[in-house]
PDB file of C-alpha atoms and ligand atoms in Angstrom:
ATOM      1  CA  UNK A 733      32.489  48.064 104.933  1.00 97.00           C
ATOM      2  CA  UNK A 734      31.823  51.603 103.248  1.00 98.00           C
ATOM      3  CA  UNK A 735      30.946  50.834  99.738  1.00 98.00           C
ATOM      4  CA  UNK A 736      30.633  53.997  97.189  1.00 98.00           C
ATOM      5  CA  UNK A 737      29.353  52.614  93.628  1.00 98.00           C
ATOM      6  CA  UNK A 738      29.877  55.352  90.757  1.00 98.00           C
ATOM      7  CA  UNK A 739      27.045  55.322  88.278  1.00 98.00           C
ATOM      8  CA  UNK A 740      25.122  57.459  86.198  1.00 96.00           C
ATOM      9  CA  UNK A 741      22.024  54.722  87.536  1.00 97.00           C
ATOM     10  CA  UNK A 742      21.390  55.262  91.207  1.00 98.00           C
ATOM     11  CA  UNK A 743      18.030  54.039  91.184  1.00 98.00           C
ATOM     12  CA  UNK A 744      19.154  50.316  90.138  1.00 98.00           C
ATOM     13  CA  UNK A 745      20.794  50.067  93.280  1.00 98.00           C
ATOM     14  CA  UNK A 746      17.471  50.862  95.438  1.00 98.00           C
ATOM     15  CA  UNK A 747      16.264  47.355  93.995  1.00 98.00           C
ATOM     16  CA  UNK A 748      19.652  45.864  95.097  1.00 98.00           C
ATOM     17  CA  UNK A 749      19.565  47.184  98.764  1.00 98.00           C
ATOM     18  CA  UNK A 750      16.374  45.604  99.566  1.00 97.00           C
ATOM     19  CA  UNK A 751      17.972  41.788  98.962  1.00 96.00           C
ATOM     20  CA  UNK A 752      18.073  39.910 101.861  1.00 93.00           C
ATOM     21  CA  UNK A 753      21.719  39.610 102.488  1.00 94.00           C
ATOM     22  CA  UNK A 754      22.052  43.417 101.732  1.00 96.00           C
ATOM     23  CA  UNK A 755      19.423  44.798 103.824  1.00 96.00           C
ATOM     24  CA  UNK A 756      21.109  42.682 106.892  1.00 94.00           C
ATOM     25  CA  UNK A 757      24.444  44.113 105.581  1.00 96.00           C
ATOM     26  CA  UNK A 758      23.411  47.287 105.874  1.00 97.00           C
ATOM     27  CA  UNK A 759      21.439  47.030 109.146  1.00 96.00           C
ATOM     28  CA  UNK A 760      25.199  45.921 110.512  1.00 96.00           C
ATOM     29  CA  UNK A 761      26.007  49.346 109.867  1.00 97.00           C
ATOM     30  CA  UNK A 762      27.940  48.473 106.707  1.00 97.00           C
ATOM     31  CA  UNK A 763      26.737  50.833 103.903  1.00 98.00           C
ATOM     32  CA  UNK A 764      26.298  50.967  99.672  1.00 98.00           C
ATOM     33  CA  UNK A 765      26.127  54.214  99.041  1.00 98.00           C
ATOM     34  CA  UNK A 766      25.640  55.455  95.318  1.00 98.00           C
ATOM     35  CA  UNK A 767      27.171  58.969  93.493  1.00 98.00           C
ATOM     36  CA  UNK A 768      25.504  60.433  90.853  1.00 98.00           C
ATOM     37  CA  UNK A 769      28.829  61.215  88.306  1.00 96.00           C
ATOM     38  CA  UNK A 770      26.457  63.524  86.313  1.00 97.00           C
ATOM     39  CA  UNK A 771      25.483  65.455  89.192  1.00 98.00           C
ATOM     40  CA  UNK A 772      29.065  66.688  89.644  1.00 98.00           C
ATOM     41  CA  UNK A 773      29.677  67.138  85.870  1.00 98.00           C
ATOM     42  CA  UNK A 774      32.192  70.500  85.202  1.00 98.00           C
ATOM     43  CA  UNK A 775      29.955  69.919  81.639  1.00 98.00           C
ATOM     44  CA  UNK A 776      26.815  71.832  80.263  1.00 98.00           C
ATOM     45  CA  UNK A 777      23.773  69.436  79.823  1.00 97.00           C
ATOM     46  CA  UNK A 778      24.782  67.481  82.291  1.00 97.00           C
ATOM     47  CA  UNK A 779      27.656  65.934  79.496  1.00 97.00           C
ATOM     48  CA  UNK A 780      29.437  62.892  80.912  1.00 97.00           C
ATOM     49  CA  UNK A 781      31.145  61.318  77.965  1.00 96.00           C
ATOM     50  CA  UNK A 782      32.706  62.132  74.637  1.00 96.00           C
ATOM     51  CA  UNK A 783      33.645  60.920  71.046  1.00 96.00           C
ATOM     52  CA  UNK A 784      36.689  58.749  71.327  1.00 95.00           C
ATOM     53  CA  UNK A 785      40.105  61.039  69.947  1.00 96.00           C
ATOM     54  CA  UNK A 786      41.138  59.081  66.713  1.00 97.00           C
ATOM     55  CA  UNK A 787      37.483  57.941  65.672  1.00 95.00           C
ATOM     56  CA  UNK A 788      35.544  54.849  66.043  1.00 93.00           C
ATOM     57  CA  UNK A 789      32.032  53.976  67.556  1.00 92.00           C
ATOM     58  CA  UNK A 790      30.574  55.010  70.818  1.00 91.00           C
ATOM     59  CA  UNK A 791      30.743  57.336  73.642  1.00 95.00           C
ATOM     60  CA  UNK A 792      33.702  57.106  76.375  1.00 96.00           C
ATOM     61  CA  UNK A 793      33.714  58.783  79.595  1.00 97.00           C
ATOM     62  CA  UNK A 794      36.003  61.934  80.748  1.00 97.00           C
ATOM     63  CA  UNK A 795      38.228  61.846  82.616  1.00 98.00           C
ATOM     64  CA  UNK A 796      37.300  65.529  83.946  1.00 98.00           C
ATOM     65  CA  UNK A 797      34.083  64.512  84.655  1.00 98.00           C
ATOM     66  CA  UNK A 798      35.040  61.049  86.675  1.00 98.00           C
ATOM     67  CA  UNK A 799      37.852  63.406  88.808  1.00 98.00           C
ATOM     68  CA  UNK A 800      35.194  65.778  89.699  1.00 98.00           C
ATOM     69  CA  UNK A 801      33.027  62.875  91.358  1.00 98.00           C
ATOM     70  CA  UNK A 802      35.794  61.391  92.833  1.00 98.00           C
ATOM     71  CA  UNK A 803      36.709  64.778  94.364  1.00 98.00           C
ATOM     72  CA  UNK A 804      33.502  66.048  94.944  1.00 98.00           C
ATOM     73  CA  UNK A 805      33.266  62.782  97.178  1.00 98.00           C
ATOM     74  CA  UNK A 806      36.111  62.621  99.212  1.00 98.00           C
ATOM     75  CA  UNK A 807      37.775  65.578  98.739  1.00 98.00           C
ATOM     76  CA  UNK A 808      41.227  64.512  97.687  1.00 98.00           C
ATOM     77  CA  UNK A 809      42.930  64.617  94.584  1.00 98.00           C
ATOM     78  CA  UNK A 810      41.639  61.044  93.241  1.00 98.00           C
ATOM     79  CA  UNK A 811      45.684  60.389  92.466  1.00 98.00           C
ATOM     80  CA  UNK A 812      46.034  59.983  96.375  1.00 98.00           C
ATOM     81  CA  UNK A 813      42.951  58.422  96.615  1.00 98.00           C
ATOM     82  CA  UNK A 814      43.663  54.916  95.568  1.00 96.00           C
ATOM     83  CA  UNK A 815      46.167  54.916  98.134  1.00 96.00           C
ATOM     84  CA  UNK A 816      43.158  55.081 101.012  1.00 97.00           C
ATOM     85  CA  UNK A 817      41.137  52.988  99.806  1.00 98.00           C
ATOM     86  CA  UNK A 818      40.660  50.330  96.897  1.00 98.00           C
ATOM     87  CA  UNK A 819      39.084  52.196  93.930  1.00 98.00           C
ATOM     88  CA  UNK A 820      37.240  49.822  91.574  1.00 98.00           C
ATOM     89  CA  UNK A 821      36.831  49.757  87.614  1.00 98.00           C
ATOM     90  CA  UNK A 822      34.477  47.635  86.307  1.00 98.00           C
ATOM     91  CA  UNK A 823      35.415  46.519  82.927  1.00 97.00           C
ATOM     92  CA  UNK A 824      35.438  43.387  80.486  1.00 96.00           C
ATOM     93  CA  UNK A 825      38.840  43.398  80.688  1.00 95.00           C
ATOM     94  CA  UNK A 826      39.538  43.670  84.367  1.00 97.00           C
ATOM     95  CA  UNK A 827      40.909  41.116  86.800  1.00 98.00           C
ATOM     96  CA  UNK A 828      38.223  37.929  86.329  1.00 98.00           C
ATOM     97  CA  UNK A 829      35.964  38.010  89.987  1.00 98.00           C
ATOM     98  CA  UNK A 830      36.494  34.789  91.806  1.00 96.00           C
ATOM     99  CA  UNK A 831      36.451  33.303  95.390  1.00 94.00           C
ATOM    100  CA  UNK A 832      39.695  34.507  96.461  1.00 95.00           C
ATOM    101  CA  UNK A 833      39.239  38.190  94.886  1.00 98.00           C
ATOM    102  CA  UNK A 834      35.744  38.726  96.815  1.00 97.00           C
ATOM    103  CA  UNK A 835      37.515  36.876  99.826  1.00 96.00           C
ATOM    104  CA  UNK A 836      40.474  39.715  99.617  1.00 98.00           C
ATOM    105  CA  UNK A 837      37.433  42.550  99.032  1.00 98.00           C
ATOM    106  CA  UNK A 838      35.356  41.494 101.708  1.00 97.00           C
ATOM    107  CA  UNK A 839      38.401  42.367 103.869  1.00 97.00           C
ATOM    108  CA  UNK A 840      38.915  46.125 102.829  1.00 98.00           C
ATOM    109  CA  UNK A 841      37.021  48.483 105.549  1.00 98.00           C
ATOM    110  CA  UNK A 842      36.002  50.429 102.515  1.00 98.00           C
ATOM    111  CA  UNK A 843      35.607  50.097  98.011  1.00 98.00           C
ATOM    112  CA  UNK A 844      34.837  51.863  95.658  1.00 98.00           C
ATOM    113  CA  UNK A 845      33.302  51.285  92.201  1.00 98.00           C
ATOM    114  CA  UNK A 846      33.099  53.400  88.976  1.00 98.00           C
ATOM    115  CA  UNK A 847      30.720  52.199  86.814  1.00 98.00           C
ATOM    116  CA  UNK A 848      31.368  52.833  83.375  1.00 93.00           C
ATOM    117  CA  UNK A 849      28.965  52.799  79.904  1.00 83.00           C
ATOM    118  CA  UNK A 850      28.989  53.275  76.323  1.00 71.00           C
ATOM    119  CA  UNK A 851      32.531  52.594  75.245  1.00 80.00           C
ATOM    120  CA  UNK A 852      34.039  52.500  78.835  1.00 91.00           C
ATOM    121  CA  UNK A 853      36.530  54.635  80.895  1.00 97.00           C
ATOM    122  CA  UNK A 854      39.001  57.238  79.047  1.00 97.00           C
ATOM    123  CA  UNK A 855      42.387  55.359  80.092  1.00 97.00           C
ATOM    124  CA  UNK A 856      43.763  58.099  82.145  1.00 98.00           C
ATOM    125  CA  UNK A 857      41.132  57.018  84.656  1.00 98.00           C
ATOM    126  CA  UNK A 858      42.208  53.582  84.785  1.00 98.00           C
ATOM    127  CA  UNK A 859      45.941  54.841  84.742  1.00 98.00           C
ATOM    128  CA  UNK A 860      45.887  57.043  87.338  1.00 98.00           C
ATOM    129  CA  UNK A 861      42.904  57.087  89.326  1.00 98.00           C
ATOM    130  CA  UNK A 862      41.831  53.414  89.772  1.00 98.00           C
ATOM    131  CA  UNK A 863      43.530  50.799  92.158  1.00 98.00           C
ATOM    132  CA  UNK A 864      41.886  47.669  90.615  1.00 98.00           C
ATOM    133  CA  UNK A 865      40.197  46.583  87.017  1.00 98.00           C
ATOM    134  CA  UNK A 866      37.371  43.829  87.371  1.00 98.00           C
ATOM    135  CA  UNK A 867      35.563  41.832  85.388  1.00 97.00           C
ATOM    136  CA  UNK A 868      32.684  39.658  85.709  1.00 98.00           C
ATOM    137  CA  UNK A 869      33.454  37.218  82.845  1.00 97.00           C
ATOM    138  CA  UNK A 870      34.570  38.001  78.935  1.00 96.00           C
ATOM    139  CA  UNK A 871      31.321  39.496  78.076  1.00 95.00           C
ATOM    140  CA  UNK A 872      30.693  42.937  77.799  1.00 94.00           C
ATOM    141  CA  UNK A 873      27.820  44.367  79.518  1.00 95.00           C
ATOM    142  CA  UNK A 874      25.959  47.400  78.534  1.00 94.00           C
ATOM    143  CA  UNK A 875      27.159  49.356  81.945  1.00 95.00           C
ATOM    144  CA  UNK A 876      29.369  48.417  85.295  1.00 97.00           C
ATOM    145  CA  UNK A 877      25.820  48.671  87.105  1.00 98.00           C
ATOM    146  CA  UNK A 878      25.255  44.757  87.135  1.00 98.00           C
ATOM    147  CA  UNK A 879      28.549  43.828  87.508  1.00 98.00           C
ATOM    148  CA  UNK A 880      29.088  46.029  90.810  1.00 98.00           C
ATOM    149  CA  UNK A 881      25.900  44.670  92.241  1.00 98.00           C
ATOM    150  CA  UNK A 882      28.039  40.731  91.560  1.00 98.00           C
ATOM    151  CA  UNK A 883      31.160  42.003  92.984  1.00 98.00           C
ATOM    152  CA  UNK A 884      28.953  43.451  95.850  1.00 98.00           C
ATOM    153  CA  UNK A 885      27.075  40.069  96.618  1.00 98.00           C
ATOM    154  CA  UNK A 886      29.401  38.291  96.726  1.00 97.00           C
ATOM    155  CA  UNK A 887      31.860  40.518  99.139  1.00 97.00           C
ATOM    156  CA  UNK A 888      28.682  41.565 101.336  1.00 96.00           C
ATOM    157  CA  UNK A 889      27.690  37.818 101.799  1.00 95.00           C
ATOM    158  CA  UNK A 890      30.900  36.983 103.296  1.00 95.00           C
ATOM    159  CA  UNK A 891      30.660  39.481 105.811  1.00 96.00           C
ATOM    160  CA  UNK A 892      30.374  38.364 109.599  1.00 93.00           C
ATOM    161  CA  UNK A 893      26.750  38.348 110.531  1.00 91.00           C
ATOM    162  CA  UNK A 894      25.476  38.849 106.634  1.00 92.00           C
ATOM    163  CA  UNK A 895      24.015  35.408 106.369  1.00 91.00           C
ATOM    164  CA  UNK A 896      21.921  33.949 108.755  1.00 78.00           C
ATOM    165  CA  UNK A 897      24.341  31.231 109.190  1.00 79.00           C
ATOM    166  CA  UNK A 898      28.357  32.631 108.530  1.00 76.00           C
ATOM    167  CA  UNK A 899      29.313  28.704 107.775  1.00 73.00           C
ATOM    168  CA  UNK A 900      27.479  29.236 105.006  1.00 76.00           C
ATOM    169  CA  UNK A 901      29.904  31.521 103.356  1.00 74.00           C
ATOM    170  CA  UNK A 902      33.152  29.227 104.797  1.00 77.00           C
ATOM    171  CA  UNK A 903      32.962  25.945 103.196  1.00 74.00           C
ATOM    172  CA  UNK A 904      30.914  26.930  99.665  1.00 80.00           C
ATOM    173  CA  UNK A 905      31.914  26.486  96.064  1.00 79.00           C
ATOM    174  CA  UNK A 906      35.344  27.492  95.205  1.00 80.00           C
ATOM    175  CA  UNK A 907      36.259  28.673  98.925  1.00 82.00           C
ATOM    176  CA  UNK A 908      39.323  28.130 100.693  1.00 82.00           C
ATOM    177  CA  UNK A 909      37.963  25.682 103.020  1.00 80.00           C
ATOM    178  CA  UNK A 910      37.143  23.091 100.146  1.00 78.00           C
ATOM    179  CA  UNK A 911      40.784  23.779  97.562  1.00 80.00           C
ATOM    180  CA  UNK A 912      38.976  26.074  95.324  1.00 78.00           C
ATOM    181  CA  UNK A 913      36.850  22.995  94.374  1.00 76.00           C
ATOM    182  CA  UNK A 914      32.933  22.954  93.892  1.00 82.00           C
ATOM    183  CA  UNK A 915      30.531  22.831  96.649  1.00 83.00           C
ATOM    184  CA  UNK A 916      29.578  18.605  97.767  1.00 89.00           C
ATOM    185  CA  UNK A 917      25.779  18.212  96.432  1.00 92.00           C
ATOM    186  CA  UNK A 918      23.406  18.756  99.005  1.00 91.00           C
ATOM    187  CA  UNK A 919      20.007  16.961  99.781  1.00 96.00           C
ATOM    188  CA  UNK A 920      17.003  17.367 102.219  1.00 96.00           C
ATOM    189  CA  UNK A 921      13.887  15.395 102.517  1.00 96.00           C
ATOM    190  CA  UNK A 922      12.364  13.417 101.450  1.00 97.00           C
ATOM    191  CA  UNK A 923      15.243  10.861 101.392  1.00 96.00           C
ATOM    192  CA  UNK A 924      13.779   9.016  98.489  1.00 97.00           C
ATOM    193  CA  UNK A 925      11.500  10.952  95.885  1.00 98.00           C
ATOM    194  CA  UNK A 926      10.417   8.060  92.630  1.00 98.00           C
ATOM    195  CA  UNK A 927      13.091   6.168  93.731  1.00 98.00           C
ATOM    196  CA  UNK A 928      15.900   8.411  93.844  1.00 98.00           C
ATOM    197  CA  UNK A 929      17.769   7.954  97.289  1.00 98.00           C
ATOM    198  CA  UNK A 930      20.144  10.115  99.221  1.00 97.00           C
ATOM    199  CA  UNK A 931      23.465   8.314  99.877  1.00 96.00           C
ATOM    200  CA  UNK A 932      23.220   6.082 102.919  1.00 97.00           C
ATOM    201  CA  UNK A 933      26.760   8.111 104.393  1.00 96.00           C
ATOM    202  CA  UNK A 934      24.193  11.256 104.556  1.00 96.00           C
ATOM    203  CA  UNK A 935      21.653   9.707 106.835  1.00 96.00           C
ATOM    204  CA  UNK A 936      24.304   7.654 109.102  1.00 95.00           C
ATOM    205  CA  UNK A 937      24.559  10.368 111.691  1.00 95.00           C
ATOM    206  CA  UNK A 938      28.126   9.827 111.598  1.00 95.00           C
ATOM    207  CA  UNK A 939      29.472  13.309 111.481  1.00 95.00           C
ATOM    208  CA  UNK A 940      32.920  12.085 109.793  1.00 95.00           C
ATOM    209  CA  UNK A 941      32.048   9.815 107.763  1.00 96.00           C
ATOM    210  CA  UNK A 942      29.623  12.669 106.033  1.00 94.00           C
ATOM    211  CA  UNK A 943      32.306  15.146 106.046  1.00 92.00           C
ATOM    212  CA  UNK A 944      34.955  12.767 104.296  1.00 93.00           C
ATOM    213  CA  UNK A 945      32.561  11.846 101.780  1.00 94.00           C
ATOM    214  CA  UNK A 946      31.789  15.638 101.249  1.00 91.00           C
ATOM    215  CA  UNK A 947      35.009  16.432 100.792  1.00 89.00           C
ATOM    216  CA  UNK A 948      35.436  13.397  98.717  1.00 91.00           C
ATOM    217  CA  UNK A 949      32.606  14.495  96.064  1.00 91.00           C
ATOM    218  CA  UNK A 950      33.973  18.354  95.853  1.00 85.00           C
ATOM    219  CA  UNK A 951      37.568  17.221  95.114  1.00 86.00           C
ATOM    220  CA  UNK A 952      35.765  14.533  92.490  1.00 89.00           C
ATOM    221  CA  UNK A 953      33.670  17.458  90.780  1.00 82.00           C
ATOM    222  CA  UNK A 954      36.631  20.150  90.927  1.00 80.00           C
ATOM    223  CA  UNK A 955      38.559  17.949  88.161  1.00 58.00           C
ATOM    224  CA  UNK A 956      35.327  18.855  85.737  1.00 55.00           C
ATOM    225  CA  UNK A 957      33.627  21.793  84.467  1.00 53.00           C
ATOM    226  CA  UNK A 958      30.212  22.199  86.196  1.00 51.00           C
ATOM    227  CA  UNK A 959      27.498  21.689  83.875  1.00 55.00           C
TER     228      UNK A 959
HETATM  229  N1  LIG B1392      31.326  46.403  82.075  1.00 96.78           N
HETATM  230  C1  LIG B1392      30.902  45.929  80.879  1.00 96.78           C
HETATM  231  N2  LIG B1392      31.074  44.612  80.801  1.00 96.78           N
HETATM  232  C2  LIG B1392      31.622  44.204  81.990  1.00 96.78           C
HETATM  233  C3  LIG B1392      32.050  42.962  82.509  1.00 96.78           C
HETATM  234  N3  LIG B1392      31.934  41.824  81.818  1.00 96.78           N
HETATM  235  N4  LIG B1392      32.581  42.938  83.748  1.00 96.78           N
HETATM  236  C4  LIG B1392      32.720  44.084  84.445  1.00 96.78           C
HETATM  237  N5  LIG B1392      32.337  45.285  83.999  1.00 96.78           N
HETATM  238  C5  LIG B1392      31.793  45.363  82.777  1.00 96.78           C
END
């Protein structure tokens, strides 16, 4: 997986490479990879971003400036781009990230995310030169930056070899392996800690009997919000 993220904030994503998960990630030969919109700006000053046309509050960012990056990267009109590869808004109002959407990612050979700030994309970038809008959750952020390092987790940690143990990422909360339910509760030792016990099913040795009641307790917590 070739990741590109967009961002006027490299350096946030030198922090992000040296996680665990990442690091193996990218010793895999997978890649995150960050472009610098500003560095390719047509603008003087190094301008990104503009007043919105009609009035209003904050800063939105040109389309101009986003199609030079795109084409200063890949060197295609970012129109055909999309069609190569999955091209990534992050925005509030964007498809919500779950499971299945980081299962789907995690599948692509290569993404990539614009990061946007102040008052978001100009709309002609989401019209024409982005495959996908995605959100985090119905909060708005200050920038993309965070929620591109979440979508990245997430994808990265399902890749084959990323964790030190890939049944990690198979049966886990919300996966396809347990419905879309909650992960079962887990427990290690000791097996009783002020009188608190583990269930007896857990220390049975009885490899079915453990897995039906794990199954069991997921399908019983998926009915509920977690807390
Ligand atoms: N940019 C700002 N807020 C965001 C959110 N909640 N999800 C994705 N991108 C965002």
């Amino acid at each position: 997986m070739k990741a590109d993220v967009f961002t006027l904030f490299p350096q946030w994503f030198e922090w992000f490479r040296t996680q665990r998960h990442v690091e193996n990630a990218l010793r895999l030969g997978h890649a995150v990879d960050t472009v610098d919109f500003r560095a390719s700006t047509p603008l003087k000053w190094g301008q990104v971003d503009d007043t919105p046309f009609g009035g209003g509050a904050g800063m939105v960012l040109r389309v101009d400036v986003m199609e030079a990056a795109l084409r200063g990267r890949y060197g295609v009109d970012p129109v055909q781009l999309r069609s190569q590869r999955r091209v990534i808004a992050l925005t509030p109002a964007g498809r919500l990230l779950d499971d299945a959407l980081a299962s789907e990612l995690a599948r692509e050979p290569a993404l990539t995310l614009l990061c946007g700030r102040y008052e978001g994309f100009d709309e002609r970038i989401l019209e024409h030169f982005v495959s996908d809008q995605v959100s985090i959750g119905r909060y708005v952020l200050a920038g993309g930056e965070l929620a591109a390092m979440v979508v990245l987790d997430t994808v990265l940690r399902k890749l084959p070899g990323v964790l030190g143990d890939d049944a990690s990422a198979v049966e886990e909360s919300f996966s396809e392996a347990l419905g879309g339910a909650p992960e079962y509760p887990h427990y290690t030792r000791p097996a009783e800690w002020r009188g608190w016990a583990v269930p007896d099913v857990l220390l049975s040795g009885h490899h079915g009997r453990v897995d039906e009641w794990r199954r069991e307790q997921s399908r019983k917590r998926g009915g509920r919000p977690l807390p």
